[in-house]
Amino acid sequence: MPHSDCPPLPTAGTPSCFPTPERPEGDKADCFWQTHHDELRDHRSTSELPSHSDIVIIGAGLAGVSTAYHLTKDGGSSKSITILEARGACSGATGRNGGHCRPDFYGHIPTYMDRAGDRAGAEIAEFEIANLRALKKVIERESIDCDFTLARSVDVWCNEEAAKSAKAVYDRMVAAGFDYMDDVVFYTGDQVEGICGVKGAKACASFTAGTMWPFKFVMHLIKKVLTLGVNLQTHTPVESITRDTQGGYILDTPRGRIHADNVIHANNAYVSGLLPEYGKNIIPCKGICSRITVPEGTTAPLLNNSYINRTEDNTLSYFIPRADGSIIVGGAAKLFRSHEEQWYDNVNDGVLIDSAKDYYNGYMQRTYRGWEDTGAKVDKIWTGVMGYSFDSNPHIGHVPEKDGQFILAGFNGHGMPVIWLAAQELAKMVSNGVPFEKTSMPRLFQTSQFRIDRAQAGKVEDGDILGTGNFAATKP
């Protein structure tokens, strides 16, 4: 559920930061991605929890399962690995997002350049571009059927002032001399609407991005890691973690306890439930997503590109077209930003965001040329819980002051362009003792006591909880 466009909000209270139970009926049916049946969704490798595992991964979404895959592929196969998932596999944000693997070429990169220098900003863009290429390679190598496409993504601005600001950002990025900007084309002028197909467009840009069915991707990886000896335990929430006086950690669950030498926190929005020091660093925030279809027998106008659309009143939506003619579209955060209780510091993904639930009715007809008489309508609509960080960067690496614990979380609704490659690098840290500085990860992604303390001491309005670029950071 990427690309929220909300400003910082007042400090929240302490959340009950654990996943809400899935409803017996409804949750899977509401979300289009999870209508694909997979027998491994509720899998338990063994009837009882193992008493010990060298590595325990908390979370069976993209972050946790990708880490398990890389651990088994890159020198960790001799170690026992257990994945503990509070609900069904891939039931959280990964299984509820927009299916958009879209690197940030220029959007927030100037913010990171201002914070830590041009090279730090470029590191993030280059890492996300490399992540997309790495995903393409693994999908081809493993023959993963997940509807992956590599195409163009189109940014659209329908507000004149916003279009001018976007052009200024683009010009700044070109002037910085980053090679990857050669892949970006920016359009202004009278023909913009004809180029992008969006009514009232004042400017648009395009660059390479990917789309996919995230649930299918993760479930294929699960099948692979299970054949390599990984133990998956679904519907097994971790309730507490305590240090064992003999070494390692004890993880308590409703089904018993398990001892681990290393613990990897890959549960994103829920991470502060077990790591309270991250309580003000990673905040659970709900987003909304939907599937739009046309009536049977109607041929939908062809759309080859994914989009980020911004209306004249700057309401942002992201969407991907699918080969079956349907559209996955979400966002509209401008509509619910003032209704904080509906989405901010809220982990209930079984309840729609009331103030935005009707926004996508008629969306294609009022937005795109050629869709006026298609009868397109919302087929399914759902929510997902994302983890937004205080400074808009994910937290990755060693958990400070907790030897043997690692974190891969806080993706700000932008995990698809980051997680796969970040999991590969974290696996090197866990299995081979590689320090963060020797990985390929951007320096601003490294979790640290400095970042934790800064969020704990600050107010949310001093930060950049939702990636608006307002955070004035000291160089980490």
Short mmCIF file of C-alpha atoms in Angstrom, two decimals:
data_model
loop_
_atom_site.label_atom_id
_atom_site.label_comp_id
_atom_site.label_asym_id
_atom_site.label_seq_id
_atom_site.Cartn_x
_atom_site.Cartn_y
_atom_site.Cartn_z
CA MET A 1 0.00 0.00 0.00
CA PRO A 2 2.53 2.55 -1.05
CA HIS A 3 2.68 6.29 -1.59
CA SER A 4 0.75 7.84 1.27
CA ASP A 5 0.69 11.63 0.89
CA CYS A 6 -0.23 12.66 4.44
CA PRO A 7 1.56 15.26 6.59
CA PRO A 8 2.92 14.59 10.07
CA LEU A 9 0.31 14.27 12.80
CA PRO A 10 0.24 14.73 16.57
CA THR A 11 1.98 12.21 18.78
CA ALA A 12 -0.08 9.08 19.29
CA GLY A 13 -0.57 7.10 22.43
CA THR A 14 1.08 3.74 22.96
CA PRO A 15 -0.44 1.35 20.43
CA SER A 16 -1.45 -2.21 21.07
CA CYS A 17 1.06 -3.16 18.43
CA PHE A 18 0.10 -6.73 17.63
CA PRO A 19 -1.86 -7.98 14.63
CA THR A 20 -5.60 -8.23 15.08
CA PRO A 21 -7.07 -11.74 14.65
CA GLU A 22 -8.31 -12.61 11.19
CA ARG A 23 -12.05 -12.89 10.84
CA PRO A 24 -13.24 -16.41 9.98
CA GLU A 25 -14.83 -14.99 6.83
CA GLY A 26 -14.12 -11.74 5.09
CA ASP A 27 -10.45 -10.79 5.40
CA LYS A 28 -9.16 -13.04 2.63
CA ALA A 29 -12.24 -12.51 0.45
CA ASP A 30 -12.09 -8.71 0.76
CA CYS A 31 -8.52 -8.49 -0.56
CA PHE A 32 -8.16 -9.45 -4.21
CA TRP A 33 -4.59 -10.75 -3.88
CA GLN A 34 -5.57 -13.25 -1.20
CA THR A 35 -8.45 -14.73 -3.18
CA HIS A 36 -5.75 -16.94 -4.71
CA HIS A 37 -5.93 -20.13 -2.66
CA ASP A 38 -2.65 -21.52 -1.41
CA GLU A 39 -2.51 -24.55 0.86
CA LEU A 40 0.62 -23.19 2.57
CA ARG A 41 -1.10 -20.06 3.85
CA ASP A 42 -1.98 -21.77 7.14
CA HIS A 43 0.91 -24.23 7.11
CA ARG A 44 2.73 -25.61 10.13
CA SER A 45 5.82 -27.64 9.33
CA THR A 46 5.59 -29.52 12.61
CA SER A 47 2.66 -30.06 14.94
CA GLU A 48 4.67 -28.68 17.85
CA LEU A 49 7.10 -25.78 18.00
CA PRO A 50 10.74 -26.84 17.88
CA SER A 51 12.38 -26.31 21.26
CA HIS A 52 15.31 -24.52 19.62
CA SER A 53 16.14 -22.82 16.33
CA ASP A 54 19.40 -21.17 15.42
CA ILE A 55 17.46 -18.35 13.75
CA VAL A 56 13.85 -17.33 14.39
CA ILE A 57 12.22 -14.91 11.96
CA ILE A 58 9.14 -13.07 13.18
CA GLY A 59 6.80 -12.39 10.27
CA ALA A 60 5.93 -14.37 7.12
CA GLY A 61 5.48 -11.46 4.73
CA LEU A 62 7.89 -10.31 2.04
CA ALA A 63 10.57 -9.24 4.54
CA GLY A 64 10.60 -12.40 6.64
CA VAL A 65 10.27 -14.92 3.82
CA SER A 66 12.83 -13.13 1.61
CA THR A 67 15.30 -13.20 4.50
CA ALA A 68 14.70 -16.91 4.98
CA TYR A 69 15.27 -17.48 1.27
CA HIS A 70 18.58 -15.62 1.29
CA LEU A 71 19.72 -17.35 4.46
CA THR A 72 19.19 -20.75 2.86
CA LYS A 73 20.81 -19.67 -0.40
CA ASP A 74 23.77 -17.73 0.98
CA GLY A 75 25.58 -19.82 3.54
CA GLY A 76 22.91 -20.15 6.20
CA SER A 77 21.53 -23.54 5.19
CA SER A 78 23.51 -25.31 7.91
CA LYS A 79 21.58 -23.35 10.53
CA SER A 80 18.06 -24.22 11.62
CA ILE A 81 15.54 -21.51 10.70
CA THR A 82 11.99 -21.08 12.00
CA ILE A 83 9.45 -18.50 10.80
CA LEU A 84 6.76 -17.52 13.30
CA GLU A 85 3.71 -15.77 11.86
CA ALA A 86 0.89 -14.36 13.99
CA ARG A 87 -1.77 -15.05 11.35
CA GLY A 88 -1.71 -16.73 7.93
CA ALA A 89 1.37 -16.46 5.75
CA CYS A 90 1.49 -13.21 3.77
CA SER A 91 -1.69 -11.98 5.45
CA GLY A 92 -0.34 -8.54 6.38
CA ALA A 93 0.82 -5.53 4.35
CA THR A 94 2.55 -7.59 1.65
CA GLY A 95 -0.64 -9.48 0.88
CA ARG A 96 -2.67 -6.27 0.89
CA ASN A 97 -0.54 -3.77 -1.05
CA GLY A 98 -0.84 -2.29 -4.54
CA GLY A 99 1.47 -4.75 -6.31
CA HIS A 100 3.70 -1.87 -7.36
CA CYS A 101 7.49 -2.31 -7.36
CA ARG A 102 8.35 1.26 -8.23
CA PRO A 103 11.77 2.71 -7.40
CA ASP A 104 12.00 6.30 -6.21
CA PHE A 105 14.09 8.00 -8.90
CA TYR A 106 13.51 11.56 -7.74
CA GLY A 107 10.39 11.98 -5.53
CA HIS A 108 11.89 12.12 -2.04
CA ILE A 109 15.52 11.80 -3.06
CA PRO A 110 16.20 15.57 -2.74
CA THR A 111 15.08 15.32 0.89
CA TYR A 112 17.73 12.70 1.57
CA MET A 113 20.29 14.75 -0.33
CA ASP A 114 19.54 17.75 1.88
CA ARG A 115 19.83 15.62 5.02
CA ALA A 116 23.02 13.74 4.32
CA GLY A 117 24.50 14.86 1.00
CA ASP A 118 23.99 14.02 -2.65
CA ARG A 119 25.67 10.63 -2.47
CA ALA A 120 23.39 9.46 0.38
CA GLY A 121 20.33 10.36 -1.67
CA ALA A 122 21.66 8.64 -4.78
CA GLU A 123 22.40 5.49 -2.76
CA ILE A 124 18.70 5.05 -2.05
CA ALA A 125 17.60 5.49 -5.66
CA GLU A 126 20.34 3.20 -6.95
CA PHE A 127 19.52 0.55 -4.36
CA GLU A 128 15.84 0.55 -5.31
CA ILE A 129 16.67 0.28 -9.01
CA ALA A 130 19.00 -2.64 -8.23
CA ASN A 131 16.22 -4.22 -6.15
CA LEU A 132 13.88 -4.22 -9.15
CA ARG A 133 16.51 -5.87 -11.33
CA ALA A 134 17.24 -8.45 -8.66
CA LEU A 135 13.53 -9.28 -8.38
CA LYS A 136 13.32 -9.80 -12.13
CA LYS A 137 16.28 -12.19 -11.98
CA VAL A 138 14.93 -14.33 -9.15
CA ILE A 139 11.47 -14.52 -10.71
CA GLU A 140 13.02 -15.79 -13.92
CA ARG A 141 15.50 -18.11 -12.20
CA GLU A 142 12.89 -19.71 -9.95
CA SER A 143 10.13 -19.63 -12.60
CA ILE A 144 7.80 -17.79 -10.22
CA ASP A 145 4.29 -17.30 -11.57
CA CYS A 146 3.38 -13.94 -10.04
CA ASP A 147 2.23 -11.82 -13.03
CA PHE A 148 5.48 -9.85 -13.02
CA THR A 149 5.78 -7.08 -15.59
CA LEU A 150 8.61 -4.67 -16.29
CA ALA A 151 7.19 -1.53 -17.91
CA ARG A 152 6.99 2.23 -17.50
CA SER A 153 5.53 3.99 -14.50
CA VAL A 154 3.93 7.38 -15.10
CA ASP A 155 3.83 10.23 -12.58
CA VAL A 156 0.99 12.68 -13.25
CA TRP A 157 0.31 16.14 -11.82
CA CYS A 158 -3.02 17.89 -12.48
CA ASN A 159 -2.32 20.89 -10.27
CA GLU A 160 -0.37 23.67 -12.00
CA GLU A 161 1.74 24.65 -9.00
CA ALA A 162 2.47 21.03 -8.10
CA ALA A 163 3.53 20.41 -11.70
CA LYS A 164 5.96 23.32 -11.56
CA SER A 165 7.42 22.06 -8.28
CA ALA A 166 7.79 18.57 -9.74
CA LYS A 167 9.62 19.96 -12.77
CA ALA A 168 11.98 21.86 -10.47
CA VAL A 169 12.75 18.63 -8.59
CA TYR A 170 13.37 16.82 -11.88
CA ASP A 171 15.71 19.60 -13.06
CA ARG A 172 17.62 19.46 -9.79
CA MET A 173 18.09 15.70 -10.10
CA VAL A 174 19.30 15.98 -13.69
CA ALA A 175 21.73 18.72 -12.66
CA ALA A 176 23.13 16.43 -9.94
CA GLY A 177 24.46 14.21 -12.71
CA PHE A 178 23.05 10.88 -11.50
CA ASP A 179 23.35 8.38 -14.35
CA TYR A 180 20.06 6.66 -13.54
CA MET A 181 18.15 9.84 -14.43
CA ASP A 182 18.76 8.96 -18.09
CA ASP A 183 15.80 6.59 -17.69
CA VAL A 184 13.43 9.45 -16.74
CA VAL A 185 11.46 11.51 -19.26
CA PHE A 186 9.54 14.61 -18.10
CA TYR A 187 6.74 16.16 -20.17
CA THR A 188 5.04 19.55 -19.94
CA GLY A 189 2.90 21.49 -22.39
CA ASP A 190 -0.34 21.05 -24.29
CA GLN A 191 0.20 17.39 -25.20
CA VAL A 192 0.63 16.05 -21.66
CA GLU A 193 -2.95 14.81 -21.40
CA GLY A 194 -2.58 12.94 -24.66
CA ILE A 195 0.69 11.36 -23.53
CA CYS A 196 -0.53 10.05 -20.18
CA GLY A 197 -4.27 9.73 -20.85
CA VAL A 198 -5.21 11.50 -17.60
CA LYS A 199 -7.80 14.25 -17.86
CA GLY A 200 -6.49 17.66 -16.90
CA ALA A 201 -2.86 16.58 -16.62
CA LYS A 202 -0.42 19.50 -16.44
CA ALA A 203 2.81 17.49 -16.34
CA CYS A 204 3.89 13.87 -16.36
CA ALA A 205 7.07 11.84 -16.15
CA SER A 206 7.90 8.21 -16.81
CA PHE A 207 10.58 5.69 -15.89
CA THR A 208 11.06 1.94 -15.51
CA ALA A 209 9.14 0.09 -12.78
CA GLY A 210 7.58 -3.28 -12.11
CA THR A 211 4.24 -4.76 -11.11
CA MET A 212 3.46 -8.17 -9.64
CA TRP A 213 1.07 -10.33 -7.60
CA PRO A 214 2.89 -10.08 -4.23
CA PHE A 215 0.99 -12.88 -2.49
CA LYS A 216 1.89 -15.38 -5.22
CA PHE A 217 5.53 -14.30 -5.09
CA VAL A 218 5.82 -14.80 -1.34
CA MET A 219 3.96 -18.11 -1.35
CA HIS A 220 6.30 -19.46 -4.03
CA LEU A 221 9.28 -18.46 -1.87
CA ILE A 222 7.69 -20.22 1.09
CA LYS A 223 7.37 -23.42 -0.91
CA LYS A 224 11.04 -23.12 -1.84
CA VAL A 225 12.37 -22.49 1.68
CA LEU A 226 10.28 -25.32 3.12
CA THR A 227 12.06 -27.75 0.77
CA LEU A 228 15.34 -26.38 2.15
CA GLY A 229 14.41 -27.18 5.75
CA VAL A 230 12.86 -23.96 7.04
CA ASN A 231 10.16 -24.57 9.67
CA LEU A 232 7.07 -22.38 9.16
CA GLN A 233 4.60 -21.93 12.02
CA THR A 234 1.53 -19.85 11.11
CA HIS A 235 -1.06 -18.58 13.60
CA THR A 236 1.68 -18.45 16.21
CA PRO A 237 2.09 -14.89 17.51
CA VAL A 238 5.17 -14.09 19.56
CA GLU A 239 4.01 -12.53 22.82
CA SER A 240 7.36 -11.76 24.45
CA ILE A 241 11.11 -12.16 24.05
CA THR A 242 13.44 -12.54 27.02
CA ARG A 243 17.17 -13.04 27.21
CA ASP A 244 18.23 -16.52 28.28
CA THR A 245 20.88 -16.48 30.98
CA GLN A 246 22.56 -19.37 29.16
CA GLY A 247 22.71 -17.37 25.91
CA GLY A 248 20.25 -16.54 23.18
CA TYR A 249 16.59 -15.69 23.65
CA ILE A 250 13.32 -17.29 24.76
CA LEU A 251 10.30 -16.48 22.60
CA ASP A 252 6.91 -17.12 24.21
CA THR A 253 3.84 -17.89 22.11
CA PRO A 254 0.34 -19.20 22.93
CA ARG A 255 1.57 -22.58 21.67
CA GLY A 256 4.66 -22.74 23.84
CA ARG A 257 8.15 -21.33 23.78
CA ILE A 258 11.13 -21.60 21.50
CA HIS A 259 14.79 -20.80 22.13
CA ALA A 260 16.74 -18.93 19.46
CA ASP A 261 20.34 -17.83 19.08
CA ASN A 262 19.30 -15.07 16.68
CA VAL A 263 15.97 -13.27 16.24
CA ILE A 264 15.00 -11.31 13.13
CA HIS A 265 12.14 -8.84 13.53
CA ALA A 266 10.45 -8.72 10.11
CA ASN A 267 6.99 -7.73 11.29
CA ASN A 268 7.08 -4.12 10.06
CA ALA A 269 4.19 -2.11 11.55
CA TYR A 270 4.00 -4.38 14.61
CA VAL A 271 7.66 -4.28 15.54
CA SER A 272 7.23 -2.12 18.67
CA GLY A 273 5.02 -4.78 20.26
CA LEU A 274 8.22 -6.76 20.94
CA LEU A 275 10.75 -3.93 20.64
CA PRO A 276 9.14 -1.08 22.63
CA GLU A 277 12.15 1.17 22.00
CA TYR A 278 10.84 1.50 18.43
CA GLY A 279 7.46 2.73 19.63
CA LYS A 280 7.95 6.25 18.29
CA ASN A 281 10.21 5.16 15.46
CA ILE A 282 7.76 2.95 13.56
CA ILE A 283 4.05 3.79 13.71
CA PRO A 284 1.30 1.51 12.31
CA CYS A 285 -0.75 3.40 9.73
CA LYS A 286 -3.61 2.03 7.65
CA GLY A 287 -4.04 2.57 3.93
CA ILE A 288 -6.76 1.69 1.46
CA CYS A 289 -6.61 -0.28 -1.79
CA SER A 290 -9.17 -1.60 -4.27
CA ARG A 291 -9.72 -3.57 -7.46
CA ILE A 292 -11.72 -2.05 -10.31
CA THR A 293 -13.25 -4.22 -13.05
CA VAL A 294 -15.42 -3.69 -16.12
CA PRO A 295 -18.61 -5.69 -16.79
CA GLU A 296 -18.27 -9.10 -18.41
CA GLY A 297 -18.20 -8.79 -22.17
CA THR A 298 -16.74 -5.27 -22.05
CA THR A 299 -13.18 -4.70 -23.25
CA ALA A 300 -11.33 -2.29 -21.02
CA PRO A 301 -9.21 0.37 -22.76
CA LEU A 302 -5.59 -0.78 -22.82
CA LEU A 303 -3.26 0.70 -20.20
CA ASN A 304 0.35 -0.46 -20.36
CA ASN A 305 1.79 1.73 -17.61
CA SER A 306 1.52 1.88 -13.86
CA TYR A 307 0.64 5.29 -12.45
CA ILE A 308 0.91 7.73 -9.61
CA ASN A 309 -1.87 10.28 -10.16
CA ARG A 310 -2.30 13.57 -8.33
CA THR A 311 -5.59 15.37 -8.88
CA GLU A 312 -6.05 19.13 -9.06
CA ASP A 313 -6.64 19.15 -5.29
CA ASN A 314 -3.50 16.98 -4.87
CA THR A 315 -5.24 13.75 -3.88
CA LEU A 316 -2.72 11.03 -4.68
CA SER A 317 -3.56 7.57 -6.02
CA TYR A 318 -1.26 4.79 -7.19
CA PHE A 319 -2.37 2.06 -9.51
CA ILE A 320 -1.32 -0.83 -11.68
CA PRO A 321 -3.16 -2.27 -14.69
CA ARG A 322 -3.52 -6.03 -14.92
CA ALA A 323 -3.56 -8.29 -17.97
CA ASP A 324 -7.14 -9.36 -17.16
CA GLY A 325 -8.28 -5.76 -17.72
CA SER A 326 -8.75 -4.97 -14.04
CA ILE A 327 -7.07 -2.13 -12.15
CA ILE A 328 -5.54 -2.19 -8.67
CA VAL A 329 -5.75 1.33 -7.24
CA GLY A 330 -5.30 2.82 -3.80
CA GLY A 331 -4.17 5.84 -1.84
CA ALA A 332 -6.55 8.81 -1.41
CA ALA A 333 -4.93 9.60 1.94
CA LYS A 334 -5.83 13.28 1.62
CA LEU A 335 -9.44 12.30 2.28
CA PHE A 336 -8.81 10.63 5.60
CA ARG A 337 -5.77 12.41 7.01
CA SER A 338 -7.89 14.46 9.41
CA HIS A 339 -9.72 11.37 10.70
CA GLU A 340 -6.74 10.14 12.69
CA GLU A 341 -8.56 7.45 14.62
CA GLN A 342 -9.49 5.68 11.37
CA TRP A 343 -5.93 5.03 10.25
CA TYR A 344 -3.15 6.50 12.41
CA ASP A 345 -1.65 4.24 15.08
CA ASN A 346 -4.36 1.76 14.09
CA VAL A 347 -3.68 -1.96 13.46
CA ASN A 348 -7.19 -3.13 12.56
CA ASP A 349 -6.96 -4.14 8.90
CA GLY A 350 -10.38 -5.81 9.06
CA VAL A 351 -12.21 -2.46 9.03
CA LEU A 352 -12.32 -0.08 6.07
CA ILE A 353 -11.31 3.57 6.35
CA ASP A 354 -14.78 5.06 6.38
CA SER A 355 -13.89 8.53 5.07
CA ALA A 356 -12.30 7.13 1.88
CA LYS A 357 -14.12 3.88 1.19
CA ASP A 358 -16.28 5.36 -1.60
CA TYR A 359 -13.59 7.42 -3.35
CA TYR A 360 -12.75 4.90 -6.06
CA ASN A 361 -16.34 4.49 -7.24
CA GLY A 362 -16.24 6.02 -10.74
CA TYR A 363 -12.49 6.68 -10.49
CA MET A 364 -11.56 5.42 -13.95
CA GLN A 365 -14.44 7.28 -15.63
CA ARG A 366 -13.54 10.64 -14.11
CA THR A 367 -9.77 10.20 -14.43
CA TYR A 368 -8.91 8.53 -17.75
CA ARG A 369 -9.82 9.38 -21.30
CA GLY A 370 -11.70 6.56 -22.99
CA TRP A 371 -13.11 5.02 -19.80
CA GLU A 372 -16.29 7.09 -19.59
CA ASP A 373 -18.68 4.40 -20.88
CA THR A 374 -16.92 1.26 -19.66
CA GLY A 375 -19.09 0.65 -16.60
CA ALA A 376 -15.91 0.22 -14.53
CA LYS A 377 -16.66 -0.25 -10.84
CA VAL A 378 -15.02 -1.28 -7.60
CA ASP A 379 -15.03 -5.05 -7.30
CA LYS A 380 -13.15 -5.37 -3.99
CA ILE A 381 -11.81 -2.90 -1.44
CA TRP A 382 -9.57 -3.53 1.56
CA THR A 383 -7.13 -1.99 4.01
CA GLY A 384 -3.61 -2.85 5.09
CA VAL A 385 -1.36 -1.75 7.94
CA MET A 386 1.96 -0.16 7.01
CA GLY A 387 4.87 0.81 9.24
CA TYR A 388 5.88 4.47 8.93
CA SER A 389 9.18 5.55 10.44
CA PHE A 390 9.91 8.82 12.21
CA ASP A 391 12.48 9.89 9.63
CA SER A 392 10.93 8.12 6.59
CA ASN A 393 13.74 5.57 6.28
CA PRO A 394 13.45 1.86 7.13
CA HIS A 395 15.28 0.42 10.13
CA ILE A 396 17.63 -2.39 9.10
CA GLY A 397 20.47 -4.12 10.93
CA HIS A 398 21.47 -5.03 14.49
CA VAL A 399 19.01 -3.97 17.17
CA PRO A 400 21.09 -1.71 19.47
CA GLU A 401 21.95 -3.18 22.86
CA LYS A 402 20.46 -6.58 21.92
CA ASP A 403 23.13 -8.89 20.58
CA GLY A 404 21.71 -11.47 18.24
CA GLN A 405 18.55 -9.49 17.40
CA PHE A 406 18.07 -7.88 14.00
CA ILE A 407 15.40 -5.71 12.43
CA LEU A 408 14.04 -5.28 8.90
CA ALA A 409 11.04 -2.97 9.22
CA GLY A 410 9.56 0.51 8.81
CA PHE A 411 9.10 0.72 5.04
CA ASN A 412 6.72 3.68 4.88
CA GLY A 413 4.40 2.00 2.39
CA HIS A 414 7.39 1.62 0.08
CA GLY A 415 8.61 -1.88 0.90
CA MET A 416 8.28 -3.55 -2.50
CA PRO A 417 11.14 -1.48 -4.02
CA VAL A 418 13.44 -2.17 -1.05
CA ILE A 419 12.82 -5.43 0.77
CA TRP A 420 14.15 -8.14 -1.54
CA LEU A 421 17.68 -6.74 -1.77
CA ALA A 422 17.67 -5.52 1.83
CA ALA A 423 16.80 -9.05 2.98
CA GLN A 424 19.71 -10.40 0.97
CA GLU A 425 22.11 -8.01 2.67
CA LEU A 426 20.65 -8.61 6.14
CA ALA A 427 21.10 -12.35 5.62
CA LYS A 428 24.82 -11.72 5.17
CA MET A 429 24.88 -9.85 8.46
CA VAL A 430 23.10 -12.65 10.30
CA SER A 431 24.82 -15.70 8.83
CA ASN A 432 28.29 -14.36 8.06
CA GLY A 433 28.72 -11.51 10.53
CA VAL A 434 29.09 -8.90 7.79
CA PRO A 435 28.85 -5.39 9.29
CA PHE A 436 26.19 -3.07 7.90
CA GLU A 437 28.86 -0.79 6.46
CA LYS A 438 30.12 -3.64 4.28
CA THR A 439 26.72 -4.35 2.76
CA SER A 440 25.24 -2.57 -0.28
CA MET A 441 22.46 -0.96 1.75
CA PRO A 442 22.08 2.85 1.82
CA ARG A 443 23.64 4.38 4.91
CA LEU A 444 20.35 6.06 5.90
CA PHE A 445 18.68 2.64 6.30
CA GLN A 446 20.88 1.55 9.20
CA THR A 447 19.05 1.33 12.49
CA SER A 448 20.91 2.92 15.37
CA GLN A 449 20.56 4.12 18.93
CA PHE A 450 20.89 7.64 17.59
CA ARG A 451 17.79 7.24 15.40
CA ILE A 452 15.87 5.55 18.21
CA ASP A 453 16.72 8.29 20.71
CA ARG A 454 15.94 11.05 18.24
CA ALA A 455 12.42 9.72 17.71
CA GLN A 456 11.87 9.07 21.40
CA ALA A 457 12.90 12.61 22.30
CA GLY A 458 11.14 14.35 19.44
CA LYS A 459 7.58 15.12 18.55
CA VAL A 460 5.98 13.60 15.48
CA GLU A 461 5.60 17.06 13.99
CA ASP A 462 9.40 17.38 14.20
CA GLY A 463 9.75 14.22 12.14
CA ASP A 464 8.69 12.93 8.76
CA ILE A 465 6.35 10.11 9.77
CA LEU A 466 4.72 9.93 6.36
CA GLY A 467 7.55 10.85 4.05
CA THR A 468 6.65 14.46 3.38
CA GLY A 469 10.22 15.68 3.50
CA ASN A 470 9.72 17.99 6.49
CA PHE A 471 12.21 16.27 8.76
CA ALA A 472 15.29 18.34 9.46
CA ALA A 473 17.83 15.70 10.39
CA THR A 474 21.34 15.81 11.66
CA LYS A 475 23.58 13.57 9.58
CA PRO A 476 23.50 10.09 11.11
#
